[in-house]
mmCIF file of C-alpha atoms and ligand atoms in Angstrom:
data_model
loop_
_atom_site.group_PDB
_atom_site.id
_atom_site.type_symbol
_atom_site.label_atom_id
_atom_site.label_comp_id
_atom_site.label_asym_id
_atom_site.label_seq_id
_atom_site.Cartn_x
_atom_site.Cartn_y
_atom_site.Cartn_z
ATOM 1 C CA MET B 141 -97.241 -26.054 -43.345
ATOM 2 C CA LYS B 142 -95.625 -29.162 -44.803
ATOM 3 C CA VAL B 143 -95.585 -29.248 -48.586
ATOM 4 C CA ASP B 144 -94.910 -32.351 -50.589
ATOM 5 C CA HIS B 145 -92.028 -31.673 -53.005
ATOM 6 C CA LEU B 146 -93.829 -33.373 -55.917
ATOM 7 C CA THR B 147 -97.428 -32.388 -55.534
ATOM 8 C CA GLY B 148 -99.462 -29.505 -54.127
ATOM 9 C CA ASN B 149 -98.691 -25.875 -54.937
ATOM 10 C CA ASN B 150 -98.713 -23.406 -52.127
ATOM 11 C CA ILE B 151 -99.263 -20.125 -53.969
ATOM 12 C CA ILE B 152 -99.984 -16.995 -52.008
ATOM 13 C CA THR B 153 -101.077 -13.883 -53.871
ATOM 14 C CA ALA B 154 -100.930 -10.155 -53.242
ATOM 15 C CA LYS B 155 -103.315 -9.354 -50.402
ATOM 16 C CA LYS B 156 -102.260 -12.181 -48.099
ATOM 17 C CA ALA B 157 -98.701 -12.504 -49.336
ATOM 18 C CA LYS B 158 -96.915 -9.878 -47.215
ATOM 19 C CA ASN B 159 -98.083 -11.184 -43.873
ATOM 20 C CA ALA B 160 -97.767 -14.798 -44.873
ATOM 21 C CA LEU B 161 -94.199 -14.331 -46.094
ATOM 22 C CA LYS B 162 -93.219 -12.428 -42.937
ATOM 23 C CA GLU B 163 -94.785 -15.086 -40.720
ATOM 24 C CA MET B 164 -93.000 -17.889 -42.553
ATOM 25 C CA LEU B 165 -89.652 -16.127 -42.299
ATOM 26 C CA MET B 166 -90.149 -15.423 -38.581
ATOM 27 C CA GLU B 167 -90.897 -19.101 -38.093
ATOM 28 C CA PHE B 168 -87.657 -20.088 -39.895
ATOM 29 C CA LEU B 169 -85.607 -17.593 -37.917
ATOM 30 C CA ALA B 170 -87.128 -18.720 -34.621
ATOM 31 C CA GLU B 171 -86.173 -22.278 -35.509
ATOM 32 C CA LYS B 172 -82.622 -20.991 -36.212
ATOM 33 C CA ARG B 173 -82.810 -22.291 -39.796
ATOM 34 C CA GLN B 174 -80.392 -20.611 -42.175
ATOM 35 C CA VAL B 175 -81.973 -18.526 -44.897
ATOM 36 C CA VAL B 176 -80.182 -17.486 -48.096
ATOM 37 C CA VAL B 177 -81.508 -15.277 -50.907
ATOM 38 C CA LEU B 178 -80.597 -15.959 -54.533
ATOM 39 C CA THR B 179 -80.792 -12.956 -56.909
ATOM 40 C CA ASP B 180 -79.412 -12.023 -60.266
ATOM 41 C CA THR B 181 -77.592 -8.768 -60.865
ATOM 42 C CA ASN B 182 -80.824 -6.919 -61.748
ATOM 43 C CA THR B 183 -83.097 -8.320 -59.032
ATOM 44 C CA LYS B 184 -80.391 -7.558 -56.469
ATOM 45 C CA ILE B 185 -80.686 -3.874 -57.433
ATOM 46 C CA HIS B 186 -84.423 -3.602 -58.151
ATOM 47 C CA CYS B 187 -86.113 -6.240 -56.034
ATOM 48 C CA LEU B 188 -83.999 -6.973 -52.964
ATOM 49 C CA PRO B 189 -84.619 -3.511 -51.432
ATOM 50 C CA VAL B 190 -88.368 -3.967 -52.090
ATOM 51 C CA LEU B 191 -88.235 -7.389 -50.368
ATOM 52 C CA HIS B 192 -86.488 -5.876 -47.349
ATOM 53 C CA ARG B 193 -89.124 -3.152 -47.135
ATOM 54 C CA MET B 194 -91.970 -5.635 -47.445
ATOM 55 C CA THR B 195 -90.575 -7.871 -44.764
ATOM 56 C CA GLU B 196 -89.712 -4.963 -42.435
ATOM 57 C CA ASN B 197 -86.005 -5.631 -42.778
ATOM 58 C CA ILE B 198 -85.968 -9.039 -41.033
ATOM 59 C CA LEU B 199 -83.771 -10.373 -43.842
ATOM 60 C CA THR B 200 -81.116 -7.620 -43.893
ATOM 61 C CA LYS B 201 -78.538 -9.908 -42.215
ATOM 62 C CA THR B 202 -79.397 -12.840 -44.518
ATOM 63 C CA PRO B 203 -76.633 -13.786 -46.990
ATOM 64 C CA VAL B 204 -77.332 -13.029 -50.644
ATOM 65 C CA ILE B 205 -75.896 -15.021 -53.545
ATOM 66 C CA THR B 206 -75.973 -13.183 -56.852
ATOM 67 C CA ILE B 207 -75.529 -14.602 -60.346
ATOM 68 C CA PRO B 208 -75.322 -12.690 -63.644
ATOM 69 C CA SER B 209 -78.733 -12.109 -65.267
ATOM 70 C CA GLY B 210 -79.910 -13.813 -68.452
ATOM 71 C CA GLU B 211 -80.718 -17.150 -69.974
ATOM 72 C CA GLN B 212 -77.074 -17.703 -70.972
ATOM 73 C CA PHE B 213 -76.320 -18.111 -67.262
ATOM 74 C CA LYS B 214 -79.037 -20.746 -66.642
ATOM 75 C CA THR B 215 -76.305 -23.373 -66.721
ATOM 76 C CA LEU B 216 -74.700 -26.156 -64.733
ATOM 77 C CA GLU B 217 -71.671 -23.900 -64.254
ATOM 78 C CA THR B 218 -73.799 -21.268 -62.572
ATOM 79 C CA ALA B 219 -75.540 -23.947 -60.502
ATOM 80 C CA ALA B 220 -72.121 -25.215 -59.439
ATOM 81 C CA PHE B 221 -71.201 -21.677 -58.389
ATOM 82 C CA VAL B 222 -74.347 -21.519 -56.213
ATOM 83 C CA PHE B 223 -73.714 -24.958 -54.686
ATOM 84 C CA LYS B 224 -70.193 -23.813 -53.719
ATOM 85 C CA GLU B 225 -71.482 -20.531 -52.278
ATOM 86 C CA LEU B 226 -74.060 -22.446 -50.166
ATOM 87 C CA ALA B 227 -71.349 -24.783 -48.945
ATOM 88 C CA ALA B 228 -69.066 -21.850 -48.145
ATOM 89 C CA LEU B 229 -71.870 -20.381 -46.045
ATOM 90 C CA ASN B 230 -72.186 -23.778 -44.355
ATOM 91 C CA ILE B 231 -75.858 -24.032 -45.249
ATOM 92 C CA GLN B 232 -77.224 -27.238 -43.847
ATOM 93 C CA ARG B 233 -80.040 -29.501 -44.841
ATOM 94 C CA ASN B 234 -82.639 -27.557 -42.965
ATOM 95 C CA GLY B 235 -81.524 -24.319 -44.708
ATOM 96 C CA ILE B 236 -83.901 -22.382 -47.000
ATOM 97 C CA LEU B 237 -83.144 -20.889 -50.384
ATOM 98 C CA ILE B 238 -85.318 -17.899 -51.375
ATOM 99 C CA ASN B 239 -85.307 -17.423 -55.138
ATOM 100 C CA LEU B 240 -85.923 -13.747 -55.878
ATOM 101 C CA GLY B 241 -86.134 -13.201 -59.630
ATOM 102 C CA GLY B 242 -87.628 -14.257 -62.922
ATOM 103 C CA GLY B 243 -87.849 -17.719 -64.504
ATOM 104 C CA VAL B 244 -84.085 -18.072 -64.744
ATOM 105 C CA ILE B 245 -83.727 -17.618 -60.966
ATOM 106 C CA THR B 246 -86.650 -19.882 -60.006
ATOM 107 C CA ASP B 247 -85.636 -22.575 -62.516
ATOM 108 C CA LEU B 248 -81.970 -22.546 -61.475
ATOM 109 C CA GLY B 249 -82.559 -21.861 -57.802
ATOM 110 C CA GLY B 250 -85.204 -24.574 -57.702
ATOM 111 C CA PHE B 251 -82.755 -26.981 -59.324
ATOM 112 C CA VAL B 252 -80.044 -26.133 -56.827
ATOM 113 C CA ALA B 253 -82.442 -26.423 -53.892
ATOM 114 C CA SER B 254 -83.723 -29.819 -55.094
ATOM 115 C CA THR B 255 -80.244 -31.293 -55.300
ATOM 116 C CA TYR B 256 -78.065 -29.479 -52.748
ATOM 117 C CA LYS B 257 -77.441 -31.941 -49.954
ATOM 118 C CA ARG B 258 -80.222 -34.010 -51.620
ATOM 119 C CA GLY B 259 -82.742 -31.257 -51.219
ATOM 120 C CA ILE B 260 -83.377 -28.195 -49.051
ATOM 121 C CA ASP B 261 -86.570 -26.156 -48.723
ATOM 122 C CA THR B 262 -87.065 -23.355 -51.232
ATOM 123 C CA ILE B 263 -89.375 -20.374 -51.698
ATOM 124 C CA HIS B 264 -90.042 -18.651 -54.979
ATOM 125 C CA ILE B 265 -90.675 -14.914 -55.105
ATOM 126 C CA PRO B 266 -91.128 -14.278 -58.838
ATOM 127 C CA THR B 267 -90.299 -10.726 -59.963
ATOM 128 C CA THR B 268 -91.242 -10.943 -63.665
ATOM 129 C CA LEU B 269 -94.602 -11.285 -65.328
ATOM 130 C CA MET B 270 -93.303 -14.543 -66.884
ATOM 131 C CA GLY B 271 -92.444 -15.803 -63.396
ATOM 132 C CA MET B 272 -95.760 -14.813 -61.782
ATOM 133 C CA ALA B 273 -97.952 -16.078 -64.601
ATOM 134 C CA ASP B 274 -96.023 -19.221 -65.329
ATOM 135 C CA ALA B 275 -92.436 -20.069 -64.510
ATOM 136 C CA ALA B 276 -92.625 -20.071 -60.695
ATOM 137 C CA ILE B 277 -95.669 -22.356 -60.665
ATOM 138 C CA GLY B 278 -95.757 -26.116 -61.022
ATOM 139 C CA GLY B 279 -92.349 -27.189 -59.701
ATOM 140 C CA LYS B 280 -90.285 -27.657 -62.884
ATOM 141 C CA THR B 281 -86.637 -26.780 -62.313
ATOM 142 C CA ALA B 282 -83.932 -26.759 -64.969
ATOM 143 C CA VAL B 283 -80.614 -25.663 -66.410
ATOM 144 C CA ASP B 284 -79.587 -25.491 -70.069
ATOM 145 C CA ILE B 285 -76.602 -27.460 -71.288
ATOM 146 C CA GLU B 286 -74.752 -26.493 -74.525
ATOM 147 C CA SER B 287 -77.704 -24.329 -75.537
ATOM 148 C CA ILE B 288 -80.104 -27.210 -75.166
ATOM 149 C CA LYS B 289 -83.032 -25.754 -73.178
ATOM 150 C CA ASN B 290 -83.806 -27.329 -69.823
ATOM 151 C CA LEU B 291 -81.810 -30.473 -70.598
ATOM 152 C CA THR B 292 -81.303 -31.238 -66.906
ATOM 153 C CA GLY B 293 -83.747 -30.567 -64.118
ATOM 154 C CA THR B 294 -86.110 -31.923 -61.526
ATOM 155 C CA PHE B 295 -89.719 -31.658 -60.420
ATOM 156 C CA TYR B 296 -89.578 -29.948 -57.003
ATOM 157 C CA ILE B 297 -92.432 -27.980 -55.512
ATOM 158 C CA PRO B 298 -91.275 -25.057 -53.324
ATOM 159 C CA ARG B 299 -92.520 -24.549 -49.770
ATOM 160 C CA ALA B 300 -94.380 -21.529 -51.122
ATOM 161 C CA VAL B 301 -94.623 -19.133 -54.015
ATOM 162 C CA TYR B 302 -95.365 -15.490 -53.090
ATOM 163 C CA ILE B 303 -96.782 -13.256 -55.800
ATOM 164 C CA PHE B 304 -96.239 -9.511 -55.461
ATOM 165 C CA PRO B 305 -97.196 -7.659 -58.668
ATOM 166 C CA GLU B 306 -95.551 -4.511 -57.321
ATOM 167 C CA PHE B 307 -92.184 -5.936 -58.487
ATOM 168 C CA LEU B 308 -93.359 -5.390 -62.043
ATOM 169 C CA LYS B 309 -92.927 -1.613 -61.725
ATOM 170 C CA THR B 310 -89.226 -1.854 -62.579
ATOM 171 C CA LEU B 311 -89.514 -4.594 -65.254
ATOM 172 C CA PRO B 312 -88.509 -3.353 -68.720
ATOM 173 C CA ASP B 313 -91.287 -3.162 -71.354
ATOM 174 C CA ARG B 314 -89.692 -5.884 -73.535
ATOM 175 C CA GLU B 315 -89.833 -8.283 -70.602
ATOM 176 C CA ILE B 316 -93.468 -7.441 -69.938
ATOM 177 C CA LEU B 317 -94.375 -7.993 -73.594
ATOM 178 C CA GLN B 318 -92.564 -11.330 -73.928
ATOM 179 C CA ALA B 319 -94.553 -12.771 -70.979
ATOM 180 C CA HIS B 320 -97.710 -12.144 -72.995
ATOM 181 C CA ALA B 321 -96.695 -15.025 -75.257
ATOM 182 C CA GLU B 322 -97.193 -17.504 -72.414
ATOM 183 C CA VAL B 323 -100.499 -15.823 -71.605
ATOM 184 C CA LEU B 324 -101.648 -16.311 -75.245
ATOM 185 C CA LYS B 325 -100.576 -19.941 -74.839
ATOM 186 C CA TYR B 326 -103.083 -20.306 -71.960
ATOM 187 C CA GLY B 327 -105.643 -18.786 -74.286
ATOM 188 C CA PHE B 328 -105.040 -21.394 -76.984
ATOM 189 C CA ILE B 329 -104.953 -24.407 -74.685
ATOM 190 C CA HIS B 330 -107.576 -23.462 -72.081
ATOM 191 C CA SER B 331 -109.229 -20.045 -71.869
ATOM 192 C CA PRO B 332 -109.872 -18.154 -75.169
ATOM 193 C CA GLN B 333 -110.543 -14.938 -73.258
ATOM 194 C CA LEU B 334 -106.761 -14.738 -72.660
ATOM 195 C CA LEU B 335 -106.263 -14.314 -76.411
ATOM 196 C CA GLU B 336 -107.438 -10.721 -75.943
ATOM 197 C CA VAL B 337 -104.488 -9.596 -73.757
ATOM 198 C CA LEU B 338 -102.700 -7.580 -76.445
ATOM 199 C CA PRO B 339 -101.901 -4.710 -76.658
ATOM 200 C CA VAL B 340 -100.283 -4.710 -73.206
ATOM 201 C CA ASN B 341 -102.413 -3.115 -70.493
ATOM 202 C CA PRO B 342 -100.921 -2.904 -66.972
ATOM 203 C CA GLU B 343 -104.402 -2.567 -65.514
ATOM 204 C CA ASN B 344 -105.041 -6.188 -66.524
ATOM 205 C CA PHE B 345 -101.896 -7.663 -64.951
ATOM 206 C CA GLU B 346 -103.333 -8.862 -61.673
ATOM 207 C CA HIS B 347 -106.369 -10.460 -63.256
ATOM 208 C CA MET B 348 -104.239 -12.034 -65.961
ATOM 209 C CA ILE B 349 -101.714 -13.441 -63.450
ATOM 210 C CA SER B 350 -104.468 -14.900 -61.333
ATOM 211 C CA LEU B 351 -106.159 -16.586 -64.342
ATOM 212 C CA CYS B 352 -102.907 -18.016 -65.668
ATOM 213 C CA LEU B 353 -101.725 -19.294 -62.320
ATOM 214 C CA SER B 354 -105.031 -20.944 -61.568
ATOM 215 C CA ILE B 355 -104.930 -22.745 -64.935
ATOM 216 C CA LYS B 356 -101.369 -23.836 -64.351
ATOM 217 C CA GLN B 357 -102.129 -24.906 -60.837
ATOM 218 C CA GLU B 358 -105.142 -26.956 -61.931
ATOM 219 C CA ILE B 359 -103.190 -28.710 -64.679
ATOM 220 C CA THR B 360 -99.977 -29.348 -62.719
ATOM 221 C CA GLU B 361 -101.839 -30.605 -59.673
ATOM 222 C CA THR B 362 -103.671 -33.121 -61.884
ATOM 223 C CA ASP B 363 -100.486 -34.270 -63.595
ATOM 224 C CA PRO B 364 -97.426 -33.141 -61.606
ATOM 225 C CA LEU B 365 -94.917 -35.304 -63.482
ATOM 226 C CA GLU B 366 -96.176 -34.512 -67.043
ATOM 227 C CA LYS B 367 -97.363 -37.995 -67.935
ATOM 228 C CA GLY B 368 -100.405 -36.598 -69.779
ATOM 229 C CA VAL B 369 -102.472 -33.454 -69.550
ATOM 230 C CA ARG B 370 -99.518 -31.259 -68.355
ATOM 231 C CA LYS B 371 -98.099 -31.651 -71.892
ATOM 232 C CA LEU B 372 -100.761 -29.157 -72.982
ATOM 233 C CA LEU B 373 -98.644 -26.432 -71.352
ATOM 234 C CA ASN B 374 -95.925 -27.160 -73.923
ATOM 235 C CA PHE B 375 -97.959 -25.744 -76.821
ATOM 236 C CA GLY B 376 -95.564 -23.490 -78.827
ATOM 237 C CA HIS B 377 -92.549 -24.850 -76.960
ATOM 238 C CA THR B 378 -91.416 -27.739 -79.187
ATOM 239 C CA VAL B 379 -90.434 -25.308 -81.960
ATOM 240 C CA GLY B 380 -90.085 -22.379 -79.545
ATOM 241 C CA HIS B 381 -87.386 -24.049 -77.454
ATOM 242 C CA ALA B 382 -85.510 -24.999 -80.704
ATOM 243 C CA PHE B 383 -85.623 -21.304 -81.743
ATOM 244 C CA GLU B 384 -84.435 -20.271 -78.274
ATOM 245 C CA SER B 385 -81.608 -22.802 -78.413
ATOM 246 C CA LEU B 386 -80.594 -21.605 -81.901
ATOM 247 C CA ALA B 387 -80.462 -17.992 -80.649
ATOM 248 C CA LEU B 388 -78.462 -19.046 -77.571
ATOM 249 C CA SER B 389 -75.971 -20.943 -79.753
ATOM 250 C CA ARG B 390 -75.590 -17.824 -81.964
ATOM 251 C CA GLN B 391 -75.366 -15.578 -78.852
ATOM 252 C CA GLN B 392 -78.281 -13.674 -80.263
ATOM 253 C CA SER B 393 -80.805 -11.906 -78.002
ATOM 254 C CA LEU B 394 -84.143 -13.678 -78.043
ATOM 255 C CA LEU B 395 -86.244 -13.825 -74.898
ATOM 256 C CA HIS B 396 -88.063 -16.991 -73.910
ATOM 257 C CA GLY B 397 -91.507 -15.559 -74.631
ATOM 258 C CA GLU B 398 -90.365 -14.167 -77.963
ATOM 259 C CA ALA B 399 -89.218 -17.664 -78.957
ATOM 260 C CA ILE B 400 -92.560 -19.072 -77.783
ATOM 261 C CA ALA B 401 -94.523 -16.494 -79.810
ATOM 262 C CA SER B 402 -92.629 -17.727 -82.913
ATOM 263 C CA GLY B 403 -93.021 -21.326 -81.847
ATOM 264 C CA MET B 404 -96.757 -20.825 -81.626
ATOM 265 C CA ALA B 405 -96.873 -19.414 -85.166
ATOM 266 C CA CYS B 406 -95.248 -22.657 -86.388
ATOM 267 C CA GLU B 407 -97.396 -24.915 -84.228
ATOM 268 C CA LEU B 408 -100.606 -23.104 -85.196
ATOM 269 C CA PHE B 409 -99.684 -23.751 -88.791
ATOM 270 C CA LEU B 410 -99.305 -27.461 -87.925
ATOM 271 C CA SER B 411 -102.597 -27.270 -86.010
ATOM 272 C CA HIS B 412 -104.295 -25.918 -89.124
ATOM 273 C CA LYS B 413 -102.763 -28.662 -91.243
ATOM 274 C CA LEU B 414 -103.160 -31.603 -88.866
ATOM 275 C CA THR B 415 -105.819 -30.950 -86.212
ATOM 276 C CA GLY B 416 -108.334 -28.864 -88.061
ATOM 277 C CA LEU B 417 -107.662 -25.412 -86.681
ATOM 278 C CA ASN B 418 -109.574 -22.892 -88.737
ATOM 279 C CA LYS B 419 -107.412 -20.909 -91.228
ATOM 280 C CA LYS B 420 -109.078 -17.741 -89.929
ATOM 281 C CA GLU B 421 -107.682 -18.360 -86.437
ATOM 282 C CA LEU B 422 -104.161 -18.940 -87.794
ATOM 283 C CA ASP B 423 -104.278 -15.753 -89.887
ATOM 284 C CA ASN B 424 -105.756 -13.823 -86.977
ATOM 285 C CA TYR B 425 -102.879 -14.834 -84.669
ATOM 286 C CA ILE B 426 -100.281 -13.868 -87.299
ATOM 287 C CA LYS B 427 -101.928 -10.483 -88.039
ATOM 288 C CA THR B 428 -102.952 -9.362 -84.627
ATOM 289 C CA ARG B 429 -100.659 -11.065 -82.044
ATOM 290 C CA PHE B 430 -97.484 -12.400 -83.674
ATOM 291 C CA ILE B 431 -96.726 -8.924 -85.151
ATOM 292 C CA HIS B 432 -96.072 -7.548 -81.649
ATOM 293 C CA PHE B 433 -93.059 -9.811 -80.978
ATOM 294 C CA PRO B 434 -89.456 -9.577 -82.253
ATOM 295 C CA LYS B 435 -88.614 -12.465 -84.630
ATOM 296 C CA LEU B 436 -85.623 -14.710 -85.053
ATOM 297 C CA TYR B 437 -84.268 -14.824 -88.567
ATOM 298 C CA ILE B 438 -83.949 -18.387 -89.827
ATOM 299 C CA GLY B 439 -82.825 -19.687 -93.174
ATOM 300 C CA THR B 440 -83.043 -23.206 -94.674
ATOM 301 C CA GLU B 441 -79.441 -23.722 -93.587
ATOM 302 C CA ASP B 442 -80.648 -23.610 -89.949
ATOM 303 C CA TYR B 443 -83.198 -26.449 -90.355
ATOM 304 C CA PRO B 444 -80.794 -29.342 -89.506
ATOM 305 C CA LEU B 445 -79.729 -27.638 -86.247
ATOM 306 C CA LEU B 446 -83.321 -26.825 -85.366
ATOM 307 C CA MET B 447 -84.258 -30.462 -85.956
ATOM 308 C CA GLN B 448 -81.348 -31.544 -83.783
ATOM 309 C CA PHE B 449 -82.507 -29.289 -80.917
ATOM 310 C CA MET B 450 -86.043 -30.652 -81.313
ATOM 311 C CA SER B 451 -84.750 -34.246 -81.089
ATOM 312 C CA ASN B 452 -83.934 -33.354 -77.440
ATOM 313 C CA ASP B 453 -87.504 -32.306 -76.639
ATOM 314 C CA LYS B 454 -88.718 -34.033 -73.462
ATOM 315 C CA LYS B 455 -92.122 -34.916 -74.990
ATOM 316 C CA ASN B 456 -90.521 -37.127 -77.676
ATOM 317 C CA MET B 457 -91.416 -40.790 -77.671
ATOM 318 C CA ASN B 458 -89.757 -43.616 -79.636
ATOM 319 C CA ASP B 459 -87.633 -41.134 -81.616
ATOM 320 C CA GLN B 460 -90.790 -39.287 -82.750
ATOM 321 C CA ILE B 461 -91.134 -35.544 -82.181
ATOM 322 C CA MET B 462 -94.404 -35.068 -80.382
ATOM 323 C CA PHE B 463 -96.417 -31.860 -80.362
ATOM 324 C CA THR B 464 -99.265 -30.257 -78.528
ATOM 325 C CA LEU B 465 -101.595 -28.850 -81.203
ATOM 326 C CA VAL B 466 -104.706 -26.757 -81.117
ATOM 327 C CA GLN B 467 -108.074 -27.846 -82.559
ATOM 328 C CA SER B 468 -109.876 -24.642 -81.771
ATOM 329 C CA PRO B 469 -109.065 -21.784 -79.296
ATOM 330 C CA GLY B 470 -109.257 -23.272 -75.823
ATOM 331 C CA ASN B 471 -109.111 -26.830 -77.105
ATOM 332 C CA ALA B 472 -105.764 -28.591 -77.563
ATOM 333 C CA VAL B 473 -104.478 -32.157 -77.892
ATOM 334 C CA TYR B 474 -101.122 -33.597 -76.878
ATOM 335 C CA ASN B 475 -98.958 -36.505 -78.071
ATOM 336 C CA MET B 476 -99.416 -35.551 -81.715
ATOM 337 C CA SER B 477 -96.654 -37.116 -83.807
ATOM 338 C CA VAL B 478 -95.613 -34.866 -86.704
ATOM 339 C CA SER B 479 -93.518 -35.924 -89.698
ATOM 340 C CA GLN B 480 -90.223 -34.285 -90.556
ATOM 341 C CA GLU B 481 -91.763 -33.029 -93.816
ATOM 342 C CA ASP B 482 -94.533 -31.244 -91.938
ATOM 343 C CA VAL B 483 -91.982 -29.661 -89.567
ATOM 344 C CA VAL B 484 -89.976 -28.394 -92.528
ATOM 345 C CA GLU B 485 -93.216 -27.017 -93.975
ATOM 346 C CA CYS B 486 -93.904 -25.137 -90.733
ATOM 347 C CA PHE B 487 -90.431 -23.594 -90.847
ATOM 348 C CA ASP B 488 -91.080 -22.511 -94.451
ATOM 349 C CA TYR B 489 -94.384 -21.019 -93.333
ATOM 350 C CA TYR B 490 -92.644 -19.197 -90.470
ATOM 351 C CA ARG B 491 -90.108 -17.683 -92.865
ATOM 352 C CA SER B 492 -92.915 -16.545 -95.173
ATOM 353 C CA VAL B 493 -94.685 -14.675 -92.344
ATOM 354 C CA SER B 494 -91.749 -13.348 -90.409
ATOM 355 C CA ASN B 495 -88.974 -12.304 -92.793
HETATM 356 N N1 NAD G 1561 -90.353 -23.833 -64.850
HETATM 357 C C1 NAD G 1561 -91.318 -23.493 -65.659
HETATM 358 O O1 NAD G 1561 -92.403 -24.028 -65.619
HETATM 359 C C2 NAD G 1561 -91.074 -22.363 -66.662
HETATM 360 C C3 NAD G 1561 -92.169 -21.829 -67.351
HETATM 361 C C4 NAD G 1561 -91.900 -20.758 -68.227
HETATM 362 C C5 NAD G 1561 -90.631 -20.276 -68.382
HETATM 363 N N2 NAD G 1561 -89.620 -20.856 -67.695
HETATM 364 C C6 NAD G 1561 -88.227 -20.369 -67.840
HETATM 365 O O2 NAD G 1561 -88.195 -19.029 -67.367
HETATM 366 C C7 NAD G 1561 -87.117 -18.343 -68.033
HETATM 367 C C8 NAD G 1561 -87.639 -17.019 -68.501
HETATM 368 O O3 NAD G 1561 -88.124 -16.288 -67.375
HETATM 369 P P1 NAD G 1561 -88.048 -14.695 -67.343
HETATM 370 O O4 NAD G 1561 -88.596 -14.164 -68.574
HETATM 371 O O5 NAD G 1561 -88.631 -14.260 -66.053
HETATM 372 O O6 NAD G 1561 -86.442 -14.411 -67.445
HETATM 373 P P2 NAD G 1561 -85.345 -13.848 -66.408
HETATM 374 O O7 NAD G 1561 -85.359 -14.546 -65.128
HETATM 375 O O8 NAD G 1561 -84.096 -13.876 -67.205
HETATM 376 O O9 NAD G 1561 -85.797 -12.348 -66.156
HETATM 377 C C9 NAD G 1561 -85.836 -11.464 -67.248
HETATM 378 C C10 NAD G 1561 -84.981 -10.223 -67.034
HETATM 379 O O10 NAD G 1561 -85.623 -9.306 -66.105
HETATM 380 C C11 NAD G 1561 -84.733 -8.955 -65.017
HETATM 381 N N3 NAD G 1561 -85.627 -8.708 -63.894
HETATM 382 C C12 NAD G 1561 -86.304 -9.646 -63.200
HETATM 383 N N4 NAD G 1561 -87.180 -9.057 -62.359
HETATM 384 C C13 NAD G 1561 -87.035 -7.730 -62.515
HETATM 385 C C14 NAD G 1561 -87.664 -6.586 -61.940
HETATM 386 N N5 NAD G 1561 -88.663 -6.703 -61.109
HETATM 387 N N6 NAD G 1561 -87.224 -5.360 -62.326
HETATM 388 C C15 NAD G 1561 -86.222 -5.227 -63.251
HETATM 389 N N7 NAD G 1561 -85.611 -6.270 -63.820
HETATM 390 C C16 NAD G 1561 -85.995 -7.513 -63.473
HETATM 391 C C17 NAD G 1561 -83.796 -10.150 -64.917
HETATM 392 O O11 NAD G 1561 -82.611 -9.797 -64.310
HETATM 393 C C18 NAD G 1561 -83.586 -10.525 -66.391
HETATM 394 O O12 NAD G 1561 -82.654 -9.674 -66.955
HETATM 395 C C19 NAD G 1561 -86.657 -19.243 -69.155
HETATM 396 O O13 NAD G 1561 -85.463 -19.840 -68.762
HETATM 397 C C20 NAD G 1561 -87.742 -20.264 -69.272
HETATM 398 O O14 NAD G 1561 -87.283 -21.501 -69.775
HETATM 399 C C21 NAD G 1561 -89.816 -21.874 -66.836
#
């Protein structure tokens, strides 16, 4: 199947995934195309053996490139390492890069695939809940530069995304929980039933993944290049990415979803102030969802740096920081310009509910 690298997601879920993946790999091998697997240090240990078992060992002779795990390695330097490894393996333009990992691997591997020799085919096999419900879908690739989240990247749809929830068996609890922040985001912008996902319940994972990925698929296929409606998916991310960048710059541990949970607290406050979100909904989020996530300590001395990080947000227009805000659960609006005073007020609010 030919997939356009800007539009059209080819997502294959559990029941059909094993056979479909095996068939696609057999096709590549029959065509003598070179296949390479990208893992991080954890997915090499926990997920590569599972992939070999699922594909009946047809990939055991395939070269594997491994990078250190963690957001701090989603950088141009790591991408350069992968480019060099691909070149050392003499991977040609018809080669295929399989990204086996969480959002860091699919963002970075997707970026490498989209630019190596001006673009080679790529397949995502997400191994985290964050990856299955969100990061591997929609074709955004990125690396961070000097702690600025996703400063450089491309839109590049993989040949296919294969979803195997069985990878989640080895995923640590903290990683499972943080992914629930993105699921709550889908609840606020699209489907309020997803606001009921906490406390964590593994029995719900498959249903939750399938709901989230169908929402993301619908939105990203309508607006692949984020000119309009796709901006809804950034709810919680304008402030959340600034928090994540602050933590990265301080070398402090804060997972992406944890930053987004805090970002949503701030942006729900702005939603209450500016787009009419009911105070009850704001309080309800803080009391029943936000409490589950670790918080980042911020003081007033951090505000200038947070503002600076937000000035790099990709939704900004004409030097204005633009937000996606919620009017009521399931109903959100994008391109909302927010004054610096209101942003400072949302930081003050965050400190009052988190410290
Ligand atoms: N492109 C997008 O649309 C999009 C959307 C959301 C998030 N993201 C990005 O995704 C990243 C976060 O993704 P993530 O939370 O998956 O992070 P991650 O890739 O760092 O994975 C989290 C941790 O789990 C480990 N791991 C992965 N799978 C495992 C498994 N099955 N068993 C045991 N350990 C495993 C990893 O090694 C890592 O330590 C961020 O960089 C974020 O910006 C991108």
